[in-house]
PDB file of C-alpha atoms in Angstrom:
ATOM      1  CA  UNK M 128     124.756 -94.973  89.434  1.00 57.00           C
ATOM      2  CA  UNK M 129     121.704 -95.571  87.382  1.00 62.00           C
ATOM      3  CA  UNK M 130     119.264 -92.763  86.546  1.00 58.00           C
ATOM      4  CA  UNK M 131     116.427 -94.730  88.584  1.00 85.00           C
ATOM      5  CA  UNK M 132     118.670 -95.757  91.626  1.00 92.00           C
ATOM      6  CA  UNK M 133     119.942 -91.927  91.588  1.00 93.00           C
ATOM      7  CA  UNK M 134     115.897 -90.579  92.167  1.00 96.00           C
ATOM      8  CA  UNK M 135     115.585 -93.402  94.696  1.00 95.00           C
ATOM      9  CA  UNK M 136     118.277 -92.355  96.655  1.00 95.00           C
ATOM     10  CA  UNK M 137     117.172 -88.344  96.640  1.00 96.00           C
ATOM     11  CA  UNK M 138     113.449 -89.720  97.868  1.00 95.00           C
ATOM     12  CA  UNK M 139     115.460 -91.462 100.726  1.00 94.00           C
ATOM     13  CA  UNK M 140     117.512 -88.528 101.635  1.00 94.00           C
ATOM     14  CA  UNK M 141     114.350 -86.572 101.610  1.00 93.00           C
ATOM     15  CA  UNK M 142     112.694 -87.904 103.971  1.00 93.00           C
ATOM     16  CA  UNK M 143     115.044 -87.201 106.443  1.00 94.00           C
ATOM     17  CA  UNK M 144     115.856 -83.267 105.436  1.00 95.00           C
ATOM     18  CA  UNK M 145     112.762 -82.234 104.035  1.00 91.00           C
ATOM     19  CA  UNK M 146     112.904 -78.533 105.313  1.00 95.00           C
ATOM     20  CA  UNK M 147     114.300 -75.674 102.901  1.00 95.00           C
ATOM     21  CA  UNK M 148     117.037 -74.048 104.904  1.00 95.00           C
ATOM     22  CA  UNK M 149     118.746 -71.940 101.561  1.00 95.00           C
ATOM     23  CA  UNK M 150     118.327 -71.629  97.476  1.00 96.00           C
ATOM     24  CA  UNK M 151     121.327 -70.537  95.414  1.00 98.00           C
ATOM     25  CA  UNK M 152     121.777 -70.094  91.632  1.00 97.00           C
ATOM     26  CA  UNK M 153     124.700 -69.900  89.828  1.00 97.00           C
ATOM     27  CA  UNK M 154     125.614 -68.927  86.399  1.00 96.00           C
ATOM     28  CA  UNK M 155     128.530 -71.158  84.877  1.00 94.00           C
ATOM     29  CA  UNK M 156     129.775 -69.909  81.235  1.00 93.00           C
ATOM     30  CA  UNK M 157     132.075 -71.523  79.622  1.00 88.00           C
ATOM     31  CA  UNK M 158     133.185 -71.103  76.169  1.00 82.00           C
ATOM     32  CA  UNK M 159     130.140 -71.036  74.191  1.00 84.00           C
ATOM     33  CA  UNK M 160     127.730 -72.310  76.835  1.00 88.00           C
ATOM     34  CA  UNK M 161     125.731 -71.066  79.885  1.00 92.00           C
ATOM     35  CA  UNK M 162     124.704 -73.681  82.399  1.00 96.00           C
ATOM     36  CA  UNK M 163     122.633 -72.010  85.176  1.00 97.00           C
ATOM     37  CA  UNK M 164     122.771 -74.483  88.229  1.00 98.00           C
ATOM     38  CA  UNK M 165     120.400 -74.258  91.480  1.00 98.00           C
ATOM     39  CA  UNK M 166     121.919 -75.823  95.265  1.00 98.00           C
ATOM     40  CA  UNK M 167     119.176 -76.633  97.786  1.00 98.00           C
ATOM     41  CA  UNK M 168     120.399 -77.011 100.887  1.00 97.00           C
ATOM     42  CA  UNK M 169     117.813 -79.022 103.021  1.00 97.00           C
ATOM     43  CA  UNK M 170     117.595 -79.837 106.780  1.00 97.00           C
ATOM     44  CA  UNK M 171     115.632 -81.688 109.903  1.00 96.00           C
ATOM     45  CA  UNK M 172     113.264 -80.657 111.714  1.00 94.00           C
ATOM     46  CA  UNK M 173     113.808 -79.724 115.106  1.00 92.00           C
ATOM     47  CA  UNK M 174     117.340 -78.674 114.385  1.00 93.00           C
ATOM     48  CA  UNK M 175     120.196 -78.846 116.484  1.00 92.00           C
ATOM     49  CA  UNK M 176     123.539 -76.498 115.402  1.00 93.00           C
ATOM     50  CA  UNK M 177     125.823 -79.642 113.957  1.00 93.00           C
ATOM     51  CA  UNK M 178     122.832 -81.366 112.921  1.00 97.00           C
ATOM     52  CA  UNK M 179     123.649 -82.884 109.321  1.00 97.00           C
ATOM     53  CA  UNK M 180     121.692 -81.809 106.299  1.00 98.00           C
ATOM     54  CA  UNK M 181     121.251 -82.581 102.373  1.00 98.00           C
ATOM     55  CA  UNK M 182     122.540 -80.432  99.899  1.00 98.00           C
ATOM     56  CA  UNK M 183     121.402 -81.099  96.377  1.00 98.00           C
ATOM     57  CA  UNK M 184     122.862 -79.325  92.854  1.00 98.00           C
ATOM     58  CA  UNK M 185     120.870 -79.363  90.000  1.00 98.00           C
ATOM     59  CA  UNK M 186     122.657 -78.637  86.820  1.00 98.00           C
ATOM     60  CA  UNK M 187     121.746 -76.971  83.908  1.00 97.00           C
ATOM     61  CA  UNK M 188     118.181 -75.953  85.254  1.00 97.00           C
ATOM     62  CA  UNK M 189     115.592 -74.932  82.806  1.00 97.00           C
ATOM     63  CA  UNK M 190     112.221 -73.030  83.150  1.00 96.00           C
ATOM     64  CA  UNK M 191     112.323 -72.372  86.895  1.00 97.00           C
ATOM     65  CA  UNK M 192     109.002 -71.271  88.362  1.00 97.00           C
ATOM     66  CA  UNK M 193     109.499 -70.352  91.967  1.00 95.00           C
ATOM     67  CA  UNK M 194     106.545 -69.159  94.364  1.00 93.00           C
ATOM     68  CA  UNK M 195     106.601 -67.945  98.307  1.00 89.00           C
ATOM     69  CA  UNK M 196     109.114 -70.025 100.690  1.00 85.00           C
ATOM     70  CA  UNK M 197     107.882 -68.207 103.680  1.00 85.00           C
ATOM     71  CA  UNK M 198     106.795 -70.736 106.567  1.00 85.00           C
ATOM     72  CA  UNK M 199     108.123 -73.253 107.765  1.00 89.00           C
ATOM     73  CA  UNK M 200     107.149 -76.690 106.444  1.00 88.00           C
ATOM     74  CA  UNK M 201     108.357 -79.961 104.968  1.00 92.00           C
ATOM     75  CA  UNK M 202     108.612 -80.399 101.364  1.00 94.00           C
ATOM     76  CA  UNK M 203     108.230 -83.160  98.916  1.00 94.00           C
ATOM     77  CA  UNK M 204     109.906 -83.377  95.544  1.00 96.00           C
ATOM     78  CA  UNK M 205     108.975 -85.542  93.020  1.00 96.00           C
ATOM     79  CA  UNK M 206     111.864 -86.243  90.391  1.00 97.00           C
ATOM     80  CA  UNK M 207     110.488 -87.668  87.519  1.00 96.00           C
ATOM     81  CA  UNK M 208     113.264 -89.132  84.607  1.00 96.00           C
ATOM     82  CA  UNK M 209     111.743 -87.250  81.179  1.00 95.00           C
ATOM     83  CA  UNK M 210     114.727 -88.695  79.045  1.00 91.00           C
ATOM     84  CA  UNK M 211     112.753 -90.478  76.503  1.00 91.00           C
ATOM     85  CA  UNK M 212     111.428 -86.852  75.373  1.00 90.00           C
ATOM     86  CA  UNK M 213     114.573 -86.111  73.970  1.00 88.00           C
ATOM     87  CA  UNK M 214     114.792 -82.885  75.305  1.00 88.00           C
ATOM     88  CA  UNK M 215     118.177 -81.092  74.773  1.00 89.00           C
ATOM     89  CA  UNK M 216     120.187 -80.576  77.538  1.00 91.00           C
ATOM     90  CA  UNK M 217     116.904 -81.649  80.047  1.00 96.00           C
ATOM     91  CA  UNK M 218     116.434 -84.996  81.390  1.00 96.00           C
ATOM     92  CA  UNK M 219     114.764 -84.689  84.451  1.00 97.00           C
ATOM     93  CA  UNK M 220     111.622 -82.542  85.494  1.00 98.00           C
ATOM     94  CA  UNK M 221     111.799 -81.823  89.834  1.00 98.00           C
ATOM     95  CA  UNK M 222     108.363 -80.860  91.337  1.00 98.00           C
ATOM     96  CA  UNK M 223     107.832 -79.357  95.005  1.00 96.00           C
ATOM     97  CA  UNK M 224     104.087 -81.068  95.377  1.00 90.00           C
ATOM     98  CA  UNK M 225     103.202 -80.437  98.904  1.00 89.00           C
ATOM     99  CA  UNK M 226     103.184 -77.119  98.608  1.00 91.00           C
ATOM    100  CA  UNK M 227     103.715 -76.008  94.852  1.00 92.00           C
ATOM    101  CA  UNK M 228     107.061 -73.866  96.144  1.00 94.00           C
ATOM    102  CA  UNK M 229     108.852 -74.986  92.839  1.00 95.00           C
ATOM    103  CA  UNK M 230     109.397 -76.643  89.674  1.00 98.00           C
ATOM    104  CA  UNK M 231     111.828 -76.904  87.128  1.00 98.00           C
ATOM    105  CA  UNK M 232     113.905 -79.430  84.803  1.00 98.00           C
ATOM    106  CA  UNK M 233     117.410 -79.918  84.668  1.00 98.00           C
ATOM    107  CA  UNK M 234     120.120 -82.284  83.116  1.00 97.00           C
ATOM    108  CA  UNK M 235     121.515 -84.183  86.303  1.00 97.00           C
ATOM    109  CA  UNK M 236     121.144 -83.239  89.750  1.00 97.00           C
ATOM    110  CA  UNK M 237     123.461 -84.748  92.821  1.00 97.00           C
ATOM    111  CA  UNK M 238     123.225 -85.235  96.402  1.00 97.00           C
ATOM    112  CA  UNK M 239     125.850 -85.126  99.426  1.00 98.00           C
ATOM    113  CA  UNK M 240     125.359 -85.075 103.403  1.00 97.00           C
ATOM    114  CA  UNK M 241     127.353 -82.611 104.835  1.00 96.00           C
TER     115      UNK M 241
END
């Protein structure tokens, strides 16, 4: 999957589980490298017990700024493909922008419906 197709496909996701139900970080280390990864699990709105919802990893996160998740309301992440920076390690930069919950960049992120 390209890069592009791969943030069109989260924004299409989004829209239908757009409400933070969990946040989860993880530390990987493996030989000489630490990858910190962050899983989002997102959800409808009402919600119905065996309702489906999104669950995105991002991988390799970098410079995570995290404010209040209290409330409940729907977000809306902007993904935004920085690769031609030639960061190490970082390719894309994720934005909450509704209501400035997070931000952060990371090397690849993936989605599944569970």
């Amino acid at each position: 999957m390209r890069p592009n197709e791969k943030i069109l496909e989260f924004y299409n996701e989004q829209s239908k589980f757009g409400y933070i139900e969990s946040l989860s970080m993880c530390k990987l280390i493996e030989a000489e490298e630490i990858t910190i990864n962050l899983r989002i699990t997102f959800f409808s709105y009402p919600y119905t017990m065996g309702d489906k919802k999104m669950v995105a990893n991002f991988i390799g996160i970098k410079e995570l700024k995290l404010n209040e998740l209290e409330g409940l309301y729907k977000t809306i992440f902007t993904i935004t493909d920085i690769s031609s920076y030639q960061l190490e390690n970082v390719r894309y930069t994720i934005v909450e922008e509704e209501h400035n919950i997070l931000r952060f960049s990371c090397r690849d992120f993936k989605i599944s419906i569970i």
